[in-house]
Amino acid sequence: MDYLEIKGGHALSGKVRISGAKNAALPILSATLLAEGCFNLQEVPDLEDVKILLELLKELGIKVKKSANGQVELDSSKLESYEAPYDLVRKMRASVLVLGPLVARLGKARVSLPGGCAIGARPIDFHLKGLELMGAKLVIREGFVEAKASRLKGAHIYFDIPSVTGTENLMMAACLAKGKTVLENAAKEPEIVALGEMLINMGAKIQGLGTATIVIEGVKSLKPTTCKIIPDRIEAGTYIMAVGAAGGELIIENCIPDHLETVILKLKAAGLKIDVIDEDKIKVKKKGRLCSVDVKTQPYPGFPTDLQAQIMVLMATAGKLSVITETIFENRFMHVAELKRLGADIRVEGRSAIVKGVKHLNGAPVMATDLRASASLVLAGLGAKGTTIVQGLHHLDRGYEKMDEKLAQVGARIRRLQSDGV
Ligand code: UD1
């Protein structure tokens, strides 16, 4: 099993290039199911989650050709299956993104239900209710959702909570439905806008991207396209915060500063010096101890839940007291117990974590519990005194492309090592 050894206390310096966004790549790859022909995608990140989805697309009949530079060609001329098996969906919940496209193109789909998740229940009821409103007949059998519809029809759909993959699944399905679909209280994340723009390039008629009301006028067929995946705002935010944890100065390249507005404002309030130096570059510098700020996670454009664990690391050694409230997922504080092992003073009360800044963290062995928690432990290790060992790297590798290599290139003392079969 791989693990990371981090010797803390070394300031960062240099440039980090941000990869294509995992959460944009996954729906965009799924959208290739909607049209017959050859797609060419660029800046596809080399991540475990992307590999799992590509495996699933291959099982469905798509021919996949990957090049070393993040280019992926997909030939979706002929689909051979409409089933997403348990083994793949279990490994990666976002596999459920094939449900909408499969029903829309083939009129049928059999997709394993994802089951529980470390950070919360994460149901997919919005996806299912939306498809039913669009005329699909759904049956839950043997752990699978089986959906059928000769042709989906447009519908007026309201999300009780703006769901990211729910919005994406129904938006893709609606593109080939008969008539108009309106998605109300839809999610506004940049990854949804990126997917929508790709669908428009494929011939879809979509209005209102990036707003709470998305209107889709169904068309009979779509055509393949090329698409460049947008930079990963969560990866960029994580590296900005790496400077907050380790100190020093970094230039973050290939990012979209607009997508990070809330995060930048919050981190500036905490005392990080952040300047947008080009349309796709940010300079971050740490001067002295950070001050405590309160944080509440919200759907975009609010502070992202996917950066909650990372900012908690910064607050763990900040000046005073910080209250971090998680409003999206009910169990997303698994990293707290691990941070406490490094000496953090954190108390969880319901949906809030009360973080009292200590002078410094001390290195220790820790275990990653989920994707973003694993990134937070890496940041904690960068700032801690002594050596931190981070285990459970399969979580990190799901969503961060070569994080250890990128950090080592900018001065972090971080090594990926292998233990003997433990
Ligand atoms: C996506 C992101 C994930 C991010 C999350 C919130 C992808 C692949 N993953 O996950 O990184 O942490 O958005 O920004 O893009 N909900 C329901 N019923 C549903 C769907 C969602 O109750 O059918 C609830 C969830 O339990 C959660 C909230 O809605 O409390 C938001 O979840 P959602 O936006 O759907 O998260 P994901 O799309 O799974």
XYZ file of C-alpha atoms and ligand atoms in Angstrom:
461
model
C 0.000 0.000 0.000
C 1.330 3.453 -0.894
C 1.599 6.113 1.781
C 3.013 9.635 1.956
C 5.848 10.726 4.180
C 5.829 14.489 4.713
C 8.517 16.367 6.583
C 6.786 19.569 7.614
C 8.004 23.123 7.988
C 9.394 23.789 4.491
C 7.999 26.852 2.752
C 6.711 26.451 -0.813
C 8.095 28.367 -3.748
C 7.523 28.176 -7.505
C 4.686 27.384 -9.912
C 1.958 24.753 -9.837
C -0.139 23.937 -12.902
C -3.738 23.001 -12.184
C -5.214 19.964 -13.983
C -8.579 19.605 -15.686
C -11.486 19.459 -13.240
C -12.556 16.001 -12.097
C -16.113 17.183 -11.539
C -16.302 18.625 -15.052
C -14.625 15.645 -16.728
C -17.038 13.084 -15.233
C -20.309 14.564 -16.601
C -18.651 15.532 -19.901
C -17.395 11.975 -20.412
C -20.898 10.705 -19.593
C -22.387 13.086 -22.170
C -20.547 11.229 -24.939
C -23.245 8.555 -24.537
C -25.799 10.993 -25.971
C -24.580 11.105 -29.599
C -23.200 8.679 -32.171
C -19.663 9.358 -33.361
C -16.184 10.453 -32.302
C -15.490 12.919 -29.488
C -12.140 14.487 -28.742
C -11.624 15.678 -25.153
C -8.593 17.602 -23.924
C -7.165 18.283 -20.455
C -8.835 15.160 -19.072
C -7.168 14.623 -15.675
C -5.402 11.338 -15.025
C -7.348 10.326 -11.918
C -8.770 7.115 -10.485
C -12.359 8.413 -10.776
C -11.838 9.203 -14.457
C -10.331 5.729 -15.050
C -13.380 4.111 -13.435
C -15.790 6.097 -15.609
C -13.782 5.290 -18.758
C -13.967 1.611 -17.789
C -17.731 1.929 -17.435
C -18.072 3.703 -20.791
C -16.043 0.889 -22.395
C -18.425 -1.682 -20.885
C -21.302 0.233 -22.460
C -19.630 -0.047 -25.878
C -17.692 3.219 -26.236
C -14.221 2.844 -27.731
C -11.705 4.851 -25.712
C -8.240 5.973 -26.801
C -6.122 7.830 -24.245
C -3.003 9.847 -25.086
C -0.351 10.840 -22.579
C -1.146 14.576 -22.700
C -4.665 14.397 -21.291
C -6.327 13.881 -24.658
C -9.042 11.229 -24.803
C -10.841 10.138 -27.963
C -14.154 8.392 -27.543
C -16.098 6.632 -30.284
C -19.698 6.227 -29.195
C -21.022 5.031 -32.582
C -22.396 1.805 -31.178
C -23.561 1.113 -27.641
C -23.547 -2.554 -26.636
C -24.946 -2.463 -23.116
C -27.200 -0.302 -20.969
C -26.033 -1.601 -17.608
C -23.747 0.111 -15.062
C -22.585 -2.742 -12.791
C -22.389 -2.581 -9.007
C -18.607 -2.987 -8.925
C -18.004 0.250 -10.833
C -20.785 2.357 -9.279
C -19.712 1.204 -5.815
C -16.187 2.483 -6.494
C -17.378 5.845 -7.810
C -20.789 7.335 -7.087
C -20.678 9.722 -10.026
C -21.075 6.651 -12.291
C -24.776 7.370 -11.816
C -24.228 10.164 -14.385
C -24.680 7.572 -17.158
C -28.322 7.037 -16.131
C -29.844 10.119 -17.816
C -27.846 9.785 -21.072
C -28.586 6.039 -21.407
C -32.364 6.442 -20.981
C -32.332 9.422 -23.335
C -30.404 7.652 -26.113
C -31.422 3.991 -25.746
C -34.778 4.312 -23.966
C -33.507 2.044 -21.209
C -30.868 1.826 -18.491
C -29.976 -0.501 -15.636
C -27.735 1.298 -13.161
C -26.627 -0.006 -9.781
C -27.726 2.139 -6.831
C -24.617 3.708 -5.285
C -25.351 2.902 -1.621
C -23.917 4.797 1.369
C -20.921 7.084 1.467
C -18.421 8.119 4.155
C -19.492 11.787 4.120
C -23.262 11.361 4.227
C -26.267 9.397 2.947
C -26.037 11.009 -0.515
C -29.308 9.712 -1.966
C -30.092 9.994 -5.701
C -33.837 10.485 -5.272
C -33.798 13.816 -7.180
C -32.280 12.079 -10.215
C -34.924 9.352 -10.087
C -37.936 11.601 -9.418
C -36.854 13.903 -12.236
C -36.636 11.048 -14.734
C -40.063 9.810 -13.617
C -41.500 13.291 -14.232
C -39.978 13.039 -17.698
C -42.020 9.897 -18.288
C -39.513 7.149 -17.467
C -40.856 4.026 -15.758
C -38.540 3.147 -12.895
C -38.242 -0.085 -10.948
C -35.742 -0.804 -8.180
C -34.730 -4.465 -8.466
C -31.797 -6.363 -6.951
C -29.977 -3.150 -6.018
C -30.357 -1.667 -9.489
C -32.575 1.075 -10.816
C -34.137 -0.032 -14.083
C -35.464 2.810 -16.214
C -37.481 2.636 -19.413
C -39.010 5.255 -21.709
C -39.740 5.075 -25.429
C -38.860 8.791 -25.580
C -38.529 11.044 -22.553
C -40.805 14.077 -22.496
C -40.082 17.564 -21.228
C -41.114 18.332 -17.628
C -41.098 21.062 -14.984
C -38.759 19.855 -12.229
C -37.950 21.472 -8.880
C -34.913 20.458 -6.798
C -35.527 20.637 -3.031
C -31.770 21.204 -2.708
C -29.640 22.263 -5.689
C -27.918 18.984 -6.577
C -24.833 19.093 -8.813
C -24.951 15.634 -10.399
C -28.770 15.677 -10.201
C -28.861 18.837 -12.341
C -26.294 17.328 -14.742
C -28.115 14.003 -15.115
C -31.493 15.607 -15.825
C -30.001 18.297 -18.088
C -28.392 15.587 -20.235
C -31.592 13.534 -20.312
C -33.690 16.593 -21.226
C -31.537 17.378 -24.281
C -33.082 14.430 -26.174
C -36.567 14.614 -24.594
C -39.631 15.696 -26.544
C -40.494 19.276 -25.631
C -39.330 21.712 -22.988
C -37.793 20.861 -19.598
C -37.406 23.470 -16.881
C -35.057 22.722 -13.986
C -35.886 24.958 -11.006
C -33.511 25.534 -8.082
C -30.851 23.947 -10.275
C -27.210 23.947 -9.193
C -25.020 26.761 -10.591
C -21.541 25.224 -10.334
C -19.052 26.096 -13.124
C -18.843 22.380 -13.941
C -22.555 22.447 -14.869
C -21.971 25.448 -17.116
C -19.038 23.577 -18.728
C -21.224 20.528 -19.364
C -24.035 22.718 -20.719
C -21.660 24.466 -23.121
C -20.464 21.122 -24.407
C -24.074 19.981 -24.899
C -24.835 23.210 -26.780
C -21.851 22.466 -29.058
C -23.428 19.058 -29.643
C -26.617 20.784 -30.833
C -28.602 20.994 -27.591
C -30.833 23.984 -26.873
C -30.138 25.161 -23.336
C -30.717 28.503 -21.631
C -30.030 29.768 -18.135
C -26.738 27.971 -17.460
C -25.179 29.235 -14.239
C -28.580 30.366 -12.919
C -31.144 28.564 -10.757
C -33.490 28.046 -13.714
C -32.228 26.023 -16.641
C -34.484 25.630 -19.660
C -33.828 22.852 -22.157
C -35.712 22.492 -25.434
C -35.326 18.852 -26.461
C -33.922 17.962 -29.902
C -34.162 14.699 -31.853
C -30.446 13.994 -31.989
C -27.073 15.406 -30.984
C -23.714 15.279 -32.729
C -20.207 14.663 -31.326
C -17.865 17.533 -30.519
C -14.465 18.435 -29.111
C -14.145 19.820 -25.618
C -11.410 21.098 -23.320
C -12.030 20.382 -19.635
C -11.987 23.518 -17.439
C -9.327 23.787 -14.700
C -10.144 22.235 -11.339
C -11.172 25.014 -8.937
C -11.002 22.665 -5.954
C -7.451 21.608 -6.815
C -6.515 25.301 -7.262
C -8.116 26.179 -3.909
C -6.209 23.323 -2.270
C -2.840 24.640 -3.549
C -3.697 28.186 -2.475
C -4.324 26.763 0.976
C -1.107 24.711 0.811
C 0.675 28.089 0.972
C -1.482 28.964 3.982
C -0.346 25.756 5.686
C 3.333 25.600 4.688
C 4.154 29.292 4.113
C 6.058 30.715 1.141
C 4.823 31.918 -2.212
C 3.261 30.085 -5.182
C 2.005 30.975 -8.608
C -1.041 28.895 -9.447
C -1.216 28.455 -13.226
C -4.118 27.331 -15.415
C -6.921 28.343 -13.074
C -10.056 30.469 -13.505
C -9.930 33.101 -10.716
C -13.661 33.902 -11.133
C -14.521 30.345 -10.087
C -12.600 30.898 -6.848
C -13.989 34.299 -5.902
C -15.583 33.300 -2.586
C -12.604 31.176 -1.622
C -10.158 33.994 -2.396
C -12.212 36.518 -0.396
C -12.345 34.182 2.598
C -8.616 33.441 2.469
C -7.751 37.121 2.084
C -9.845 37.798 5.179
C -7.733 35.165 6.927
C -4.602 37.091 5.973
C -3.256 35.338 2.872
C -1.992 37.696 0.183
C -3.651 36.654 -3.062
C -3.335 38.493 -6.381
C -4.802 37.632 -9.743
C -1.770 38.273 -11.966
C -3.210 37.099 -15.288
C -6.534 35.802 -16.547
C -5.455 32.277 -15.596
C -2.841 32.877 -12.887
C -2.971 33.638 -9.189
C -0.084 34.545 -6.894
C -0.376 33.516 -3.248
C 1.885 34.553 -0.423
C 1.798 33.955 3.299
C 3.037 36.640 5.650
C 2.888 35.743 9.321
C 0.222 33.864 11.222
C -3.272 33.666 9.713
C -6.276 35.011 11.571
C -9.353 32.957 12.365
C -12.398 33.316 10.128
C -15.772 31.588 10.279
C -16.738 29.448 7.293
C -20.090 28.078 6.164
C -20.251 25.731 3.191
C -22.920 26.526 0.606
C -23.799 25.544 -2.960
C -21.881 27.589 -5.572
C -21.113 30.490 -5.488
C -20.841 29.944 -1.712
C -17.798 28.426 -0.026
C -17.436 24.865 -1.412
C -17.866 21.848 0.834
C -14.994 20.310 -1.149
C -12.620 22.857 0.480
C -14.016 22.659 4.016
C -11.471 20.134 5.317
C -8.578 22.112 3.820
C -9.565 25.461 5.364
C -10.012 23.715 8.703
C -6.288 22.884 8.586
C -5.485 26.590 8.204
C -7.818 27.501 11.048
C -6.172 24.849 13.252
C -3.135 27.125 13.670
C -4.792 30.529 13.115
C -4.975 33.337 15.694
C -8.220 32.768 17.581
C -11.453 30.808 17.275
C -13.148 29.750 14.069
C -16.561 28.164 13.557
C -16.750 25.985 10.441
C -20.282 24.951 9.530
C -20.970 22.190 7.009
C -24.408 22.601 5.450
C -24.145 20.249 2.442
C -23.182 16.834 3.833
C -24.198 15.562 7.268
C -21.033 13.630 8.086
C -18.189 15.570 6.547
C -16.011 15.992 9.648
C -14.155 12.680 9.498
C -10.861 14.578 9.188
C -11.369 16.186 12.630
C -10.273 13.086 14.552
C -7.140 12.824 12.390
C -6.297 16.529 12.763
C -6.634 16.131 16.524
C -3.960 13.432 16.344
C -1.662 16.177 15.019
C -2.499 18.361 18.009
C -5.398 20.429 16.617
C -7.953 21.743 19.124
C -11.311 21.088 17.440
C -14.726 20.340 18.913
C -17.633 19.220 16.755
C -21.101 20.369 17.763
C -23.760 19.159 15.357
C -23.011 20.589 11.949
C -20.275 22.947 13.206
C -16.654 22.459 14.146
C -15.225 24.917 16.638
C -11.545 25.309 15.899
C -9.232 26.966 18.409
C -5.944 27.868 16.776
C -2.893 26.233 18.365
C 0.677 27.460 17.829
C 1.637 24.572 15.582
C 0.645 21.017 14.638
C 2.956 18.072 15.301
C 3.582 15.319 12.746
C 1.976 11.902 13.337
C 0.654 8.951 11.333
C -2.864 9.687 10.024
C -5.430 7.886 7.911
C -7.357 9.480 5.028
C -11.083 8.819 5.213
C -12.340 10.448 2.023
C -11.049 12.414 -0.947
C -10.950 15.971 0.397
C -10.050 14.826 3.920
C -6.943 13.216 2.450
C -5.905 16.533 0.866
C -6.426 18.277 4.206
C -4.100 15.805 5.905
C -1.410 16.477 3.303
C -1.725 20.230 3.979
C -1.582 19.590 7.720
C 1.601 17.563 7.217
C 3.212 20.383 5.213
C 2.705 22.808 8.092
C 3.332 20.440 11.030
C 6.566 20.094 12.962
C 8.222 16.742 12.305
C 7.080 13.886 10.070
C 3.520 13.062 9.084
C 2.595 9.762 7.466
C -0.626 9.859 5.414
C -2.202 6.491 4.654
C -5.281 5.685 2.587
C -3.924 7.277 -0.595
C -6.536 5.671 -2.852
C -8.796 8.509 -1.696
C -6.284 11.191 -2.713
C -5.611 9.559 -6.086
C -9.341 9.650 -6.914
C -9.277 13.416 -7.269
C -5.777 14.940 -7.206
C -3.441 14.420 -10.149
C 0.103 13.717 -8.890
C -0.334 15.872 -5.773
C 2.862 14.582 -4.160
C 4.928 15.288 -7.320
C 3.431 18.762 -7.780
C 4.193 19.661 -4.155
C 7.708 18.190 -4.258
C 8.453 20.384 -7.292
C 7.727 23.517 -5.263
C 9.857 22.626 -2.261
C 7.726 20.346 -0.104
C 9.559 17.413 1.494
C 7.048 14.789 0.466
C 7.649 11.225 -0.717
C 5.336 8.438 -1.859
C 6.534 5.194 -0.312
C 5.307 1.616 -0.178
C 4.707 -0.411 2.959
C 5.037 -4.197 2.900
C 1.578 -5.422 2.053
C -0.274 -3.821 4.974
C -21.131 16.927 -6.265
C -19.618 16.830 -6.407
C -18.964 16.751 -5.042
C -19.415 17.910 -4.163
C -20.933 18.014 -4.142
C -21.426 19.258 -3.428
C -19.369 15.695 -8.536
C -18.984 14.444 -9.251
N -19.327 15.638 -7.182
O -21.583 15.740 -5.629
O -17.551 16.801 -5.228
O -18.960 17.686 -2.843
O -21.449 18.076 -5.481
O -20.878 20.398 -3.993
O -19.642 16.717 -9.137
N -29.174 15.221 -2.433
C -30.360 14.584 -2.166
N -30.934 13.846 -3.157
C -30.368 13.725 -4.393
C -29.160 14.388 -4.655
C -28.583 15.139 -3.651
O -30.900 14.680 -1.059
O -30.947 13.042 -5.242
C -28.524 16.041 -1.380
C -27.176 15.449 -0.936
O -27.324 14.446 0.045
C -26.468 16.677 -0.423
C -26.980 17.779 -1.357
O -28.183 17.284 -1.930
O -26.862 16.967 0.883
C -26.054 18.185 -2.459
O -25.557 17.016 -3.098
P -25.146 16.982 -4.626
O -24.958 18.367 -5.136
O -26.094 16.099 -5.355
O -23.734 16.257 -4.572
P -23.131 15.365 -5.699
O -23.676 15.779 -7.009
O -23.212 13.929 -5.306
